[in-house]
Structure formats: C-alpha cells, structure tokens
PDB file of C-alpha atoms and ligand atoms in Angstrom:
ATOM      1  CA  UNK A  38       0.000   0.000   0.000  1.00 85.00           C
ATOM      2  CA  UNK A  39       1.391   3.610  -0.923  1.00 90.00           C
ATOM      3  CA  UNK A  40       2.958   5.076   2.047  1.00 92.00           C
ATOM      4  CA  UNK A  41       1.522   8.552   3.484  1.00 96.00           C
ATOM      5  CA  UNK A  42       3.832  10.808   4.796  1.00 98.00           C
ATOM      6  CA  UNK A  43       2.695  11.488   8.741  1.00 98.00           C
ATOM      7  CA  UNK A  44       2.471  14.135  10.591  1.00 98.00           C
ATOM      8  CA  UNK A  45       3.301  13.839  14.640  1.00 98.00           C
ATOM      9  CA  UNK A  46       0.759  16.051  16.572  1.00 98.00           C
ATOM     10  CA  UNK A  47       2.640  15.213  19.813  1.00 98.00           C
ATOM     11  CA  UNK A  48       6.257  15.795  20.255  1.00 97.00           C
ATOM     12  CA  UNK A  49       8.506  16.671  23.117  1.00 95.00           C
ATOM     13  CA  UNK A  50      12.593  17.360  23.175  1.00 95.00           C
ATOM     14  CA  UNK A  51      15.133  18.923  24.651  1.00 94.00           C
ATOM     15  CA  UNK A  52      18.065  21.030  22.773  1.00 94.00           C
ATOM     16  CA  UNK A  53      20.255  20.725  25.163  1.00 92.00           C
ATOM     17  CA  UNK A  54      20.568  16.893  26.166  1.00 90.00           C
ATOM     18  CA  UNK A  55      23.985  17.451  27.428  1.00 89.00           C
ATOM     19  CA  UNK A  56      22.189  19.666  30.466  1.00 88.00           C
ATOM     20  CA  UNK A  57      19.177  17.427  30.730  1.00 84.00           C
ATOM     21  CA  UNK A  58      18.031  16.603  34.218  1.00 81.00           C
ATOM     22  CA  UNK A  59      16.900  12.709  34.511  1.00 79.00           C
ATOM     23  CA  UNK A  60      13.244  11.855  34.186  1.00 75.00           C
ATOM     24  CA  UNK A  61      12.839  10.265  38.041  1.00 72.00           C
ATOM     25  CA  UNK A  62      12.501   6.882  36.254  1.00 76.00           C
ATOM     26  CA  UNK A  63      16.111   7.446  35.044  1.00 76.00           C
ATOM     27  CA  UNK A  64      15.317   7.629  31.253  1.00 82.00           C
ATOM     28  CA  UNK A  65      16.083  11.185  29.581  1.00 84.00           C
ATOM     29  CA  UNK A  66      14.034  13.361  27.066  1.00 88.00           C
ATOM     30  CA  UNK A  67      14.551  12.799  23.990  1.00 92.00           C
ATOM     31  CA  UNK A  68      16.465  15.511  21.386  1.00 95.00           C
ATOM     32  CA  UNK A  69      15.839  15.999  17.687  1.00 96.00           C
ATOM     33  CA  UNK A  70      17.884  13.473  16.654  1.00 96.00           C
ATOM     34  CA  UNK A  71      16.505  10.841  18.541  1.00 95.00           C
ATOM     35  CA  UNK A  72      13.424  11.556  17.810  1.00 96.00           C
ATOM     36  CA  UNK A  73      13.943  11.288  14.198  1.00 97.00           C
ATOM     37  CA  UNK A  74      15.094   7.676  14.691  1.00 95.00           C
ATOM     38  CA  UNK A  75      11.379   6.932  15.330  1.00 95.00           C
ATOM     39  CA  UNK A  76      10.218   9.787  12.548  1.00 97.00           C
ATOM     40  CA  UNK A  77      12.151   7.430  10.080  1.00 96.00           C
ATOM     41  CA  UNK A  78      10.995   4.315  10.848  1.00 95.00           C
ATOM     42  CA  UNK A  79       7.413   5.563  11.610  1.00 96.00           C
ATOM     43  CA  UNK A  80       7.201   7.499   8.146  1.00 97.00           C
ATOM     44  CA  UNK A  81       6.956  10.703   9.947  1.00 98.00           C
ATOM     45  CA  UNK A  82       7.453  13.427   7.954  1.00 98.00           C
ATOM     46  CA  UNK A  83       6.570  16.429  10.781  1.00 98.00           C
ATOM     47  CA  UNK A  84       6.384  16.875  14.249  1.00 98.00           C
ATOM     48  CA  UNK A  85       4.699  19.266  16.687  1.00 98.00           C
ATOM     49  CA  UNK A  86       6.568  20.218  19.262  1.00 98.00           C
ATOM     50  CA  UNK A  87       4.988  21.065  22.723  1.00 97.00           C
ATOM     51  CA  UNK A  88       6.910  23.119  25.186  1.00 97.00           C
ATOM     52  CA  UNK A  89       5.931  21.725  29.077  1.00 94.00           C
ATOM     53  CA  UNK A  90       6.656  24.787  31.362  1.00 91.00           C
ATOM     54  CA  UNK A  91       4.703  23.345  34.375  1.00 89.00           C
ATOM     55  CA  UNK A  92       6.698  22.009  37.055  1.00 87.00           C
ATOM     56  CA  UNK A  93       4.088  19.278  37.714  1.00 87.00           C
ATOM     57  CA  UNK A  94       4.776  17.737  34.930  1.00 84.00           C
ATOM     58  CA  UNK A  95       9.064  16.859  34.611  1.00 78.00           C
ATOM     59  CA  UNK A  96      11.868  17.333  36.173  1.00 74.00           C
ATOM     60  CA  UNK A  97      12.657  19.180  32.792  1.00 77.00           C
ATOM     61  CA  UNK A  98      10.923  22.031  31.756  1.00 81.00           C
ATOM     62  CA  UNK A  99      11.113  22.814  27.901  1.00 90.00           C
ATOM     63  CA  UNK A 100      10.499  26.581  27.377  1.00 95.00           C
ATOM     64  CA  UNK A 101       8.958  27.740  24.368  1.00 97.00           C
ATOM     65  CA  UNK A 102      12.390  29.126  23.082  1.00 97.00           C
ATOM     66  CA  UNK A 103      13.781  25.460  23.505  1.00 96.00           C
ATOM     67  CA  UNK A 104      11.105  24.446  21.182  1.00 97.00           C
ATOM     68  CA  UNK A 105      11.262  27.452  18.495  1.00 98.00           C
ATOM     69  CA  UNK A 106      15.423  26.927  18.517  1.00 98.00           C
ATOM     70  CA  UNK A 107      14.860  23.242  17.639  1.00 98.00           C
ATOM     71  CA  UNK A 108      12.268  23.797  15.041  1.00 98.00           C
ATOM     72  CA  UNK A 109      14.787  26.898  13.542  1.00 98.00           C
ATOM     73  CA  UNK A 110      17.679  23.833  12.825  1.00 98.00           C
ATOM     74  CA  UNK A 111      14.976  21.477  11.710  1.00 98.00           C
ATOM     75  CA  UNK A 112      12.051  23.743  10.107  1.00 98.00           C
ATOM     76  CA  UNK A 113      11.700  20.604   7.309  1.00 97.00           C
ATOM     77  CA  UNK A 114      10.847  18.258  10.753  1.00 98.00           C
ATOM     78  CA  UNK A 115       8.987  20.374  12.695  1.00 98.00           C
ATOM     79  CA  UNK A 116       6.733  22.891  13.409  1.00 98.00           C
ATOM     80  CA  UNK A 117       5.920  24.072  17.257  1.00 98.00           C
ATOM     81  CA  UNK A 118       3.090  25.209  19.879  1.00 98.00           C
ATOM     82  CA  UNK A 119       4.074  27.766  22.132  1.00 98.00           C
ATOM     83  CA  UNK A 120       2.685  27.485  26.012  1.00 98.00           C
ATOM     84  CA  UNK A 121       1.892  29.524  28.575  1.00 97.00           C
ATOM     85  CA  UNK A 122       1.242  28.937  32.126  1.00 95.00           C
ATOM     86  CA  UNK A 123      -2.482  29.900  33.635  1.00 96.00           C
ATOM     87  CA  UNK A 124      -0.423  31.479  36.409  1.00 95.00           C
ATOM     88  CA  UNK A 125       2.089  33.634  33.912  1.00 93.00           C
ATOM     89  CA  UNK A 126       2.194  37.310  35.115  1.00 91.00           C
ATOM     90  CA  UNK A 127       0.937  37.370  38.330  1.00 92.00           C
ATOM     91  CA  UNK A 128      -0.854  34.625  39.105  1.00 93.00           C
ATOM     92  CA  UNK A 129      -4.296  36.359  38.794  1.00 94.00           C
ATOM     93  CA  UNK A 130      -7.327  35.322  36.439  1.00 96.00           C
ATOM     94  CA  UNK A 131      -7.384  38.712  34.574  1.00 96.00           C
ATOM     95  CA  UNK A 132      -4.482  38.452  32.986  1.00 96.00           C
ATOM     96  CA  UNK A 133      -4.121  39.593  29.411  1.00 97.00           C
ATOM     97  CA  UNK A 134      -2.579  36.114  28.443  1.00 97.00           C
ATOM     98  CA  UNK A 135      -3.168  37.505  24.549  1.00 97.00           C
ATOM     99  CA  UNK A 136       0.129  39.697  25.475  1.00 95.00           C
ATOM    100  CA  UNK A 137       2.332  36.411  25.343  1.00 96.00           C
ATOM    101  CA  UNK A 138       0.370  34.523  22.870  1.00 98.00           C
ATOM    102  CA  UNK A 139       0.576  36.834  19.918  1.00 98.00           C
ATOM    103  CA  UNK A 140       4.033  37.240  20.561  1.00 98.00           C
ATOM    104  CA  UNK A 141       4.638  33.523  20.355  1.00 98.00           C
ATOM    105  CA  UNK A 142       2.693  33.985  17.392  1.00 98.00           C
ATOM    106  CA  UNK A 143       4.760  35.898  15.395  1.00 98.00           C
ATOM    107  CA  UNK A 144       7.163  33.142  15.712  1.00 98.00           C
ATOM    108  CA  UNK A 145       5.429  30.910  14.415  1.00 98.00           C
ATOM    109  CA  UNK A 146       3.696  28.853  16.973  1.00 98.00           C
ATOM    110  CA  UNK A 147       0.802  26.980  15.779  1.00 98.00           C
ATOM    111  CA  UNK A 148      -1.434  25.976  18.647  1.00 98.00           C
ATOM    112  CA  UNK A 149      -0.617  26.067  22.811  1.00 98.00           C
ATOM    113  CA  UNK A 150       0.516  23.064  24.553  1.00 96.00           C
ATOM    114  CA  UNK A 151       1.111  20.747  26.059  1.00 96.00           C
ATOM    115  CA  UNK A 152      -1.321  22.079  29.011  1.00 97.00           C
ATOM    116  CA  UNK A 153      -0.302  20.113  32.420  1.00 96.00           C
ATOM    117  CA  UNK A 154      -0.923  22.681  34.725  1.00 96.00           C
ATOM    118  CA  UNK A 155      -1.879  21.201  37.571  1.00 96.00           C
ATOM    119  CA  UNK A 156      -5.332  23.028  38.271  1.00 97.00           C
ATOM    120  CA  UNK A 157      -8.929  22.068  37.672  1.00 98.00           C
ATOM    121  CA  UNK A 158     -10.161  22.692  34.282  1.00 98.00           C
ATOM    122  CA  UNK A 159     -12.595  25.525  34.873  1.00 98.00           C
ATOM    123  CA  UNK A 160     -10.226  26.943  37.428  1.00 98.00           C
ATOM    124  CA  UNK A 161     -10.843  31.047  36.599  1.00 98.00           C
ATOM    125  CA  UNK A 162      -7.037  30.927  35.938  1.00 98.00           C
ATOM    126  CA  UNK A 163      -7.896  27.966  33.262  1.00 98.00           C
ATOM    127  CA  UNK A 164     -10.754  29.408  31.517  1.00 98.00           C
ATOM    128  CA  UNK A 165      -8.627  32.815  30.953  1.00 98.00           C
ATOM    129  CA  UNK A 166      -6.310  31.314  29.139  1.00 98.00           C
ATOM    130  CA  UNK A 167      -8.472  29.157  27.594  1.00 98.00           C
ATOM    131  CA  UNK A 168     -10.565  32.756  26.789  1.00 98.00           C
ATOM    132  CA  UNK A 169      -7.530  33.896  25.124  1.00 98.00           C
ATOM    133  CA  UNK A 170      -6.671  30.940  23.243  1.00 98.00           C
ATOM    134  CA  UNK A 171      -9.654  30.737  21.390  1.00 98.00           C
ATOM    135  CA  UNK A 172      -9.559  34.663  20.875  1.00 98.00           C
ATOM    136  CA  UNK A 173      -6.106  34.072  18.871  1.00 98.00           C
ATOM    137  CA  UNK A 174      -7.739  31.100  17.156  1.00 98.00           C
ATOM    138  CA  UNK A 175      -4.895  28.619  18.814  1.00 98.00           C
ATOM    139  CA  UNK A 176      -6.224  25.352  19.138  1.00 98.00           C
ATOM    140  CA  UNK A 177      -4.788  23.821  22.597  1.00 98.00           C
ATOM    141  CA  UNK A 178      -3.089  20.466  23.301  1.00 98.00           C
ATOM    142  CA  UNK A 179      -4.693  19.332  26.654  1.00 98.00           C
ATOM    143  CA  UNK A 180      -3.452  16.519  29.772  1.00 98.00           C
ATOM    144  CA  UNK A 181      -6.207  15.715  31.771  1.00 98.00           C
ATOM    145  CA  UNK A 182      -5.492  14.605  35.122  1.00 97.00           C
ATOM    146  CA  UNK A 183      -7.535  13.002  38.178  1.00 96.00           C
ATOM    147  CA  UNK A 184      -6.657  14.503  41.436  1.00 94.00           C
ATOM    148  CA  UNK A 185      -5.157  18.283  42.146  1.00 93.00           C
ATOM    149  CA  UNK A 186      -2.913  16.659  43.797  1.00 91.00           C
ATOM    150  CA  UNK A 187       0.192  14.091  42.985  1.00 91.00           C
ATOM    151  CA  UNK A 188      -0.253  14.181  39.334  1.00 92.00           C
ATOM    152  CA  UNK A 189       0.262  16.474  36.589  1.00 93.00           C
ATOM    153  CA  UNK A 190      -2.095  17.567  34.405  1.00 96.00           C
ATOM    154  CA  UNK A 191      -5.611  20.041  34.335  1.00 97.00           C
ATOM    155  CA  UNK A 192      -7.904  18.557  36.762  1.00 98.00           C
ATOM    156  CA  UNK A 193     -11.287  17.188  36.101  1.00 98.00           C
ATOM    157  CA  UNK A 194     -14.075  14.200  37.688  1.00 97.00           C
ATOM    158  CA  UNK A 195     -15.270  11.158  35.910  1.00 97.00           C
ATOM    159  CA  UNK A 196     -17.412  11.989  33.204  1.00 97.00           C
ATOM    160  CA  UNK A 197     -15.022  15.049  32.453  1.00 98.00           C
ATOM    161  CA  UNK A 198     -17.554  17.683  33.646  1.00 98.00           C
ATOM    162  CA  UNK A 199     -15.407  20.670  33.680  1.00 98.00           C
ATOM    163  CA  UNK A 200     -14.227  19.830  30.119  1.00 98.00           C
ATOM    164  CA  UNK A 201     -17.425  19.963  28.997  1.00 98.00           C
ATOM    165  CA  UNK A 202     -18.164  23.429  30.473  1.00 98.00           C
ATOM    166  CA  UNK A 203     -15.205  24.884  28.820  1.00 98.00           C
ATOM    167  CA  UNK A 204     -16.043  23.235  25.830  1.00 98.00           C
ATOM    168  CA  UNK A 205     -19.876  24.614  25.921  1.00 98.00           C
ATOM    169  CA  UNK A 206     -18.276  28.251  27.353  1.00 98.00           C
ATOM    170  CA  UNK A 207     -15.354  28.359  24.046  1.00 98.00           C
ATOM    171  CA  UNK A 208     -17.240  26.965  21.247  1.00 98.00           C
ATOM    172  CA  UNK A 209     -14.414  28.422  18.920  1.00 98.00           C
ATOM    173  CA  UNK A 210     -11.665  27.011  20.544  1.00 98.00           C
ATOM    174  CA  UNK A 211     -10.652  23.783  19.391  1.00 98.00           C
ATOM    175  CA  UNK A 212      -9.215  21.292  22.371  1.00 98.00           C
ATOM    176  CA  UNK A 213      -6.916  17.958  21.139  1.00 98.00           C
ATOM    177  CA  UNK A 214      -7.835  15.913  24.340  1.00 98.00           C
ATOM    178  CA  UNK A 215      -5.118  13.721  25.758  1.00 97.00           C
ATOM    179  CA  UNK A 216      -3.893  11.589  28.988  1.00 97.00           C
ATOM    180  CA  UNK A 217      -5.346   8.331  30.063  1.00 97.00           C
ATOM    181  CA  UNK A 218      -8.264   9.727  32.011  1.00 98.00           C
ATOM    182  CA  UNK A 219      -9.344  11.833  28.771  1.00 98.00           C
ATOM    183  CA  UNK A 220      -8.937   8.464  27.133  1.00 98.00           C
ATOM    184  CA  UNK A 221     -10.326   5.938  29.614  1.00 98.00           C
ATOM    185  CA  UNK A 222     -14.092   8.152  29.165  1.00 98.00           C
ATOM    186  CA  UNK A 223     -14.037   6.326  25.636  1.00 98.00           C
ATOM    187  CA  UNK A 224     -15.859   3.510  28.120  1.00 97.00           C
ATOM    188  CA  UNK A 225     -17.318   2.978  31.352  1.00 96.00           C
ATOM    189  CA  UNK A 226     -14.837   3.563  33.752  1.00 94.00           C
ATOM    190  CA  UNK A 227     -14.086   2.824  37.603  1.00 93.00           C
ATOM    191  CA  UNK A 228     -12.952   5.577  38.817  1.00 93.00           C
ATOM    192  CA  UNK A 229     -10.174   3.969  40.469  1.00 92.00           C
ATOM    193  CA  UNK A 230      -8.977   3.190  36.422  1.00 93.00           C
ATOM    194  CA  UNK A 231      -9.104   6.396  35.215  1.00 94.00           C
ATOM    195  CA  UNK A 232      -5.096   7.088  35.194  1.00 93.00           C
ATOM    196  CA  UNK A 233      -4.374   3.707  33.714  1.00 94.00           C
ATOM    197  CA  UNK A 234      -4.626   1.795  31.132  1.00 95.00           C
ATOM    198  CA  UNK A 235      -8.309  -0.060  31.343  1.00 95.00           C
ATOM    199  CA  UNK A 236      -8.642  -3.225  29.226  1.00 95.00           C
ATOM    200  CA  UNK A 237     -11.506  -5.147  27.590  1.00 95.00           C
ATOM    201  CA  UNK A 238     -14.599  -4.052  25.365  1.00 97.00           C
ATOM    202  CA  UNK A 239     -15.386  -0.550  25.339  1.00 97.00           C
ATOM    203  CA  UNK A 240     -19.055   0.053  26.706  1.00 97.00           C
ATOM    204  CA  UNK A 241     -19.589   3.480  25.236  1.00 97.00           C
ATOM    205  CA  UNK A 242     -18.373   5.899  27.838  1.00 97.00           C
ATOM    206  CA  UNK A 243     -18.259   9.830  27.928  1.00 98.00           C
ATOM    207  CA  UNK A 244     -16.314  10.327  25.265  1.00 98.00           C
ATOM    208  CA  UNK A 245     -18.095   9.854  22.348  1.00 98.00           C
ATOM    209  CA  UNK A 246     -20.881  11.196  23.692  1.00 98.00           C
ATOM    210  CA  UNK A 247     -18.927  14.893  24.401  1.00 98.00           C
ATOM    211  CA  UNK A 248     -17.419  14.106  20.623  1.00 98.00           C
ATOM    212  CA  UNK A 249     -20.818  14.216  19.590  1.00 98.00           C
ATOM    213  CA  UNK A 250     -21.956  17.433  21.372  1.00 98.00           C
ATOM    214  CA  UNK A 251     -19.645  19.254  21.103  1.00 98.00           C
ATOM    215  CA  UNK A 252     -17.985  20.408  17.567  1.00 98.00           C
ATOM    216  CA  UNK A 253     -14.761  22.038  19.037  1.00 98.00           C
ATOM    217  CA  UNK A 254     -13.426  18.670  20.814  1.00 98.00           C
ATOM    218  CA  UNK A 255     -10.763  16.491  18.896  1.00 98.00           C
ATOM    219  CA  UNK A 256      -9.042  13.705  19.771  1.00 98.00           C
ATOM    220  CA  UNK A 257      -4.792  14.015  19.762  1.00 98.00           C
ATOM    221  CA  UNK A 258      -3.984   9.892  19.426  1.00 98.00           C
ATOM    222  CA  UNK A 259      -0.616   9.806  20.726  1.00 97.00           C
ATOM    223  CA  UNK A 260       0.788   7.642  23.828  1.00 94.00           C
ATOM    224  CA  UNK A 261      -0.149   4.575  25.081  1.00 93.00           C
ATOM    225  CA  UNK A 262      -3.357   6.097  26.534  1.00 96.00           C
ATOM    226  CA  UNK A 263      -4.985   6.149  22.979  1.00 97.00           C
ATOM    227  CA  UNK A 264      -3.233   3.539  21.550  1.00 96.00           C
ATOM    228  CA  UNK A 265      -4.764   1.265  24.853  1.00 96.00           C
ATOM    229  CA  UNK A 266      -8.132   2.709  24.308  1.00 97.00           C
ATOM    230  CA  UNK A 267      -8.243   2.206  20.450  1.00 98.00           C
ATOM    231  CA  UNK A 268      -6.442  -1.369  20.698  1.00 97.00           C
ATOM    232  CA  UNK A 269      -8.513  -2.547  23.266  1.00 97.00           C
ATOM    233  CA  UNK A 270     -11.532  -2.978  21.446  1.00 98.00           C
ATOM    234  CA  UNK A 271     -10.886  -2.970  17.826  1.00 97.00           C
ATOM    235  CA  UNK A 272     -14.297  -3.629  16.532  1.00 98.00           C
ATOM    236  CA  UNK A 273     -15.191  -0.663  18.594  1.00 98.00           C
ATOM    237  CA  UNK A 274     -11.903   1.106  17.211  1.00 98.00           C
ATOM    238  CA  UNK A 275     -13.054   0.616  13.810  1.00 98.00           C
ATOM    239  CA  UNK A 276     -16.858   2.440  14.904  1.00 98.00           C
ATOM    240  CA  UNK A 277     -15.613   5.642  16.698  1.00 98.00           C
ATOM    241  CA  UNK A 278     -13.061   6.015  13.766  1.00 98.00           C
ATOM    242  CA  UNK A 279     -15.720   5.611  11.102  1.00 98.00           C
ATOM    243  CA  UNK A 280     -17.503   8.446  13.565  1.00 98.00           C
ATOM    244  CA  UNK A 281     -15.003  10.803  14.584  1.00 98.00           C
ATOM    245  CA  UNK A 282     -11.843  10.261  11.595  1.00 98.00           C
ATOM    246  CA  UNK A 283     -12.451  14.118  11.055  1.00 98.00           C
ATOM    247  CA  UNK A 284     -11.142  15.061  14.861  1.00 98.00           C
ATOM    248  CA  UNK A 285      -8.662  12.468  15.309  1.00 98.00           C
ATOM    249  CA  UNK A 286      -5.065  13.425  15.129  1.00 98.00           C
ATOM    250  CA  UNK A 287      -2.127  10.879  14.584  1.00 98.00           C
ATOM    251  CA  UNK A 288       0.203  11.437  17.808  1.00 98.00           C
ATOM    252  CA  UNK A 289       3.526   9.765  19.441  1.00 97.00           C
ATOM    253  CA  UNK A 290       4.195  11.331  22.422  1.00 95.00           C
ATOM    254  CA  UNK A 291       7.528  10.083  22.394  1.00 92.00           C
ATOM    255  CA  UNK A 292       9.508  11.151  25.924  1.00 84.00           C
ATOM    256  CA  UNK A 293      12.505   8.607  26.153  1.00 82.00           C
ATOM    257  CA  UNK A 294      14.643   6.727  23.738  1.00 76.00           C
ATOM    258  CA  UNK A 295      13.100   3.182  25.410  1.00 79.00           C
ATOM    259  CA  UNK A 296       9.132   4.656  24.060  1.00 79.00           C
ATOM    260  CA  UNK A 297       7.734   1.594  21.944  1.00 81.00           C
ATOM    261  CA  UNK A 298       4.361   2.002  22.474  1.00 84.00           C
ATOM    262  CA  UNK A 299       4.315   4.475  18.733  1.00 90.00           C
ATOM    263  CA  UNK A 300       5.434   1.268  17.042  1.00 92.00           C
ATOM    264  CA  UNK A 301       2.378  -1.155  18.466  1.00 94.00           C
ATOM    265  CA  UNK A 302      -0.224   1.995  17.651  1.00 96.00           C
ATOM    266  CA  UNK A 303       1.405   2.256  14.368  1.00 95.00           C
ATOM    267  CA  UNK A 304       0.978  -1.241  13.092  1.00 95.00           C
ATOM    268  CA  UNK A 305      -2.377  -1.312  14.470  1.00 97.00           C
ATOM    269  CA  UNK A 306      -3.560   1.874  12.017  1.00 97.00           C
ATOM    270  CA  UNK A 307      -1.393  -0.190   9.101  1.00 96.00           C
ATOM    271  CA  UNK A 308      -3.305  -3.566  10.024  1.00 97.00           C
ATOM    272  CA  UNK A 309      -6.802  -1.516  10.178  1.00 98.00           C
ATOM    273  CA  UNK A 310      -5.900   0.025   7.297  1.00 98.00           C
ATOM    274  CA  UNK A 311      -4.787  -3.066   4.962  1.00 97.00           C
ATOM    275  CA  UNK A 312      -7.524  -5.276   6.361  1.00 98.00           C
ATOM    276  CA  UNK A 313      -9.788  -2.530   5.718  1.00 97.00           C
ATOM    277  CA  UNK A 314     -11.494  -2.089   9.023  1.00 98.00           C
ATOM    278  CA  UNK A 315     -10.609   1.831   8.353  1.00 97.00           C
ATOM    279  CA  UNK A 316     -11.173   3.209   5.015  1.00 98.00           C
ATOM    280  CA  UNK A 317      -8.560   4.675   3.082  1.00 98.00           C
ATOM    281  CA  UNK A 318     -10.086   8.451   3.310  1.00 98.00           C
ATOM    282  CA  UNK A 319     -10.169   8.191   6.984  1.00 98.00           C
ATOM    283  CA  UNK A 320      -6.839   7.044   7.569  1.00 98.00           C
ATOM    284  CA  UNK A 321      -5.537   9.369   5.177  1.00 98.00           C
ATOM    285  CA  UNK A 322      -7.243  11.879   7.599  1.00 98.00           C
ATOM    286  CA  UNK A 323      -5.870  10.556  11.040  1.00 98.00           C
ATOM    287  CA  UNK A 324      -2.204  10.274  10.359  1.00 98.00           C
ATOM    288  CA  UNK A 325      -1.856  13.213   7.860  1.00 98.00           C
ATOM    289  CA  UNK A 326      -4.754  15.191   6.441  1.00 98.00           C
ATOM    290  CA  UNK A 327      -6.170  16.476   9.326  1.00 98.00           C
ATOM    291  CA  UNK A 328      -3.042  17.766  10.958  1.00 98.00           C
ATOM    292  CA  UNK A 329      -2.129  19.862   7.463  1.00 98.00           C
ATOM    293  CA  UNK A 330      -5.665  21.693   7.588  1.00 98.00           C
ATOM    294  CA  UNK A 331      -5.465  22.219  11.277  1.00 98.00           C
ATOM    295  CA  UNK A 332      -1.694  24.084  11.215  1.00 97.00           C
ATOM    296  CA  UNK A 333      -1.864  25.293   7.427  1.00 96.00           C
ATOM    297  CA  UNK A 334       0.994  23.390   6.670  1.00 94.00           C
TER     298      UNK A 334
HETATM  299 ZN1   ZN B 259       3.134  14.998  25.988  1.00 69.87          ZN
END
C-alpha cells in the first residue's frame, strides 16, 4: 500500500541533552535526533513540538524558546506550539494572556501546549487562558489529570464535567484531548482506572458522547493512553473512527529513547488500514490530512 507521509501532533525534546536533568525513572528526554530515529521508521514526515513549562509535569521544563530553537535547525521536521502557564504574570485570572500569545505567534507557533498545569479545568485561571486561546484562534493540546494533587495535568471528575463546560463556554476554541483519564471516558470507567490503562470491550463511555456534542473537541492519538483505548476494542476502534476520523489526530508522544508504544499503535492503524477495518479516506485523515488543515501546513 502507498505510504503517506505522517504528521506527529505530539512531540517533546530537549536542545540541550547534554544539560538534561533525569526523568525520576532514570530515562532522559529525547532531542531531535533521537526523535527522528522513530520519525524514520514511523514514516513521519513532521512533528509538533509542545513546550511543558509546568513544574508538575518533569523534572525538565522545555520553554517555548527550547522548542522554536529546535524547530529553527529542523524547520523541514517540525513545526511548534508555544505554552503559557495559567499562572504567567501574576498569578491572577485577569491576565491579558493575549500579550504572550501573539508574541509567540509571530514566531510561528501553531497551537498552545502541552497544558499540564496542575489546576482544575474551569479553574478562573484555566478558563482565561483558555478565553484567550480561542480569541487568537490557537487550538490547545490538553493533559487531563484526576486529582489536584500528585499528578500532573488540568484537573477534572469522571465523566469530564469541567471539560465539557469549557467546551460549551469556548465553542471556537478547538481542544486535542489527551492523557489516560481523557482516554479511559471512551468507556465505562471505575474511577479507580481512570489514570491507567483499562482493558476489555469498550461500553460506550463519555467520550463519544462529548465528541458528539460538542464540535470544538478532537481527539490528539498519541501515547499509550490512545493507543490502549483504540487497541482494546478494535471492533469498537473501527466504529468511533468511522464516527469521529475528522477530529482524530495521529500522535507519538515520544519522551525517552526506550518509548515503543508508537510502534504497536502504528501497526495497528497499518493492520486496520490493509484489512480494511478503516477506510482509506479516513486514515488518510488521522495520520496526515487532518493535521495539514489544522496548522496550514
Ligand atoms: Zn506529551
């Protein structure tokens, strides 16, 4: 079958290894070059590369000039979001976050991400950025985590209420949801599951039924959160893909040289693909065309 060119919605390195600070599992962030090991076997053609400035989330913050430098040597392998902190400036709700964001404009950036403050999702904080996101028509990159507390990520309950009222409150602002408890919604969930990696047949969860509400949610596909939640259930795979191929981005997420989980996600799509569980124009969609409409690439 003819080979399409991918694009990565969801990258992460460092460009300056040599400095790097160990993840506390021991691993390191990846840099360009490393990542383009996987770009080349994966048929990657671009990545998106997400800034994290939250300390929540690493022990390694990537600024948004880490990110722009990186794309500057490689602008034929990447493009970038810029991101910016709900607390920037002050640490107050009112803050004219469009000051930052039109700057990181100008540079280029394409989006804002990879969000992992670790606040609740309509936090006043939250919803002014997310106010001024959607007022410079930058779609957002989004970790949803379960507890303010011990994780890292924006905060929400089962059934992702406070998503959904930012979603209902920013109908033009377009939100790639990520993280396992974004993904484990695509089912019924224990809550006790929602920050891993639930198994078995999908009984139609939250998810879908937010996809169908509401317009301005997409789906970003990377890690092993939506690999698990696609893989588990392929018949249901094939079903929300059929439903939701226009809002469902192709993703990696790769951290750490020992990431393999973008290799098992990738022969899945092939497999669906070849056997023809996904149609051509939908796959087409997932791993490349709806990433090129989305950034005007
Ligand atoms: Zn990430």
């Amino acid at each position: 079958m003819e080979q399409i060119k991918k694009i990565d919605i969801h990258a992460h390195a460092t460009a300056f290894p040599q400095y790097a600070a160990p993840h506390v599992d021991g691993y390191r962030m990846v840099c360009a070059e490393e990542i383009f090991v996987y770009y080349d076997k994966l048929n990657i053609e671009k990545g998106v590369l997400l800034p994290i400035l939250s300390p929540e989330a690493t022990s390694l913050p990537m600024s948004n000039e880490n990110c722009k430098w990186i794309v500057d040597q490689h602008p034929e392998r990447f493009v970038w979001f810029c991101n910016v902190d709900p607390r920037a400036i002050h640490n107050d709700s009112k803050t004219d976050l469009s000051f930052l964001l039109e700057h990181y404009k100008k540079l280029g950036a394409k989006g804002v991400g990879e969000m992992t403050s670790n606040l609740y999702a309509d936090d006043p904080k939250m919803d002014n950025l997310f106010a001024h996101c959607e007022k410079q028509k930058m779609p957002v990159t989004i970790h949803i985590a379960p507890e303010p507390s011990g994780y890292y990520g924006i905060v929400d309950d089962p059934g992702l209420p406070r998503l959904e009222k930012m979603l209902k409150k920013h109908p033009d602002l377009v939100i790639l949801g990520h993280s396992q408890p974004f993904w484990a919604e695509i089912s019924e969930c224990e809550p006790a599951l929602r920050n891993s990696y639930p198994s078995g047949k999908v009984k139609e969860g939250r998810l879908p039924k937010l996809l169908r509400e509401y317009g301005n949610l997409c789906c970003d596909l990377s890690a092993g959160s939506a690999a698990n939640a696609l893989m588990r259930d392929r018949e249901y795979a094939a079903k929300f893909i059929e439903e939701f191929a226009d809002r469902m981005y192709y993703g990696c997420d790769i951290c750490a040289t020992k990431n393999d989980h973008p290799y098992q996600f990738n022969n899945f799509l092939d497999d669906m693909r070849a056997t023809g569980e996904i149609s051509e124009e939908n796959y087409r969609k997932i791993v490349r065309e709806n990433a090129v409409r989305l950034l005007g690439l």
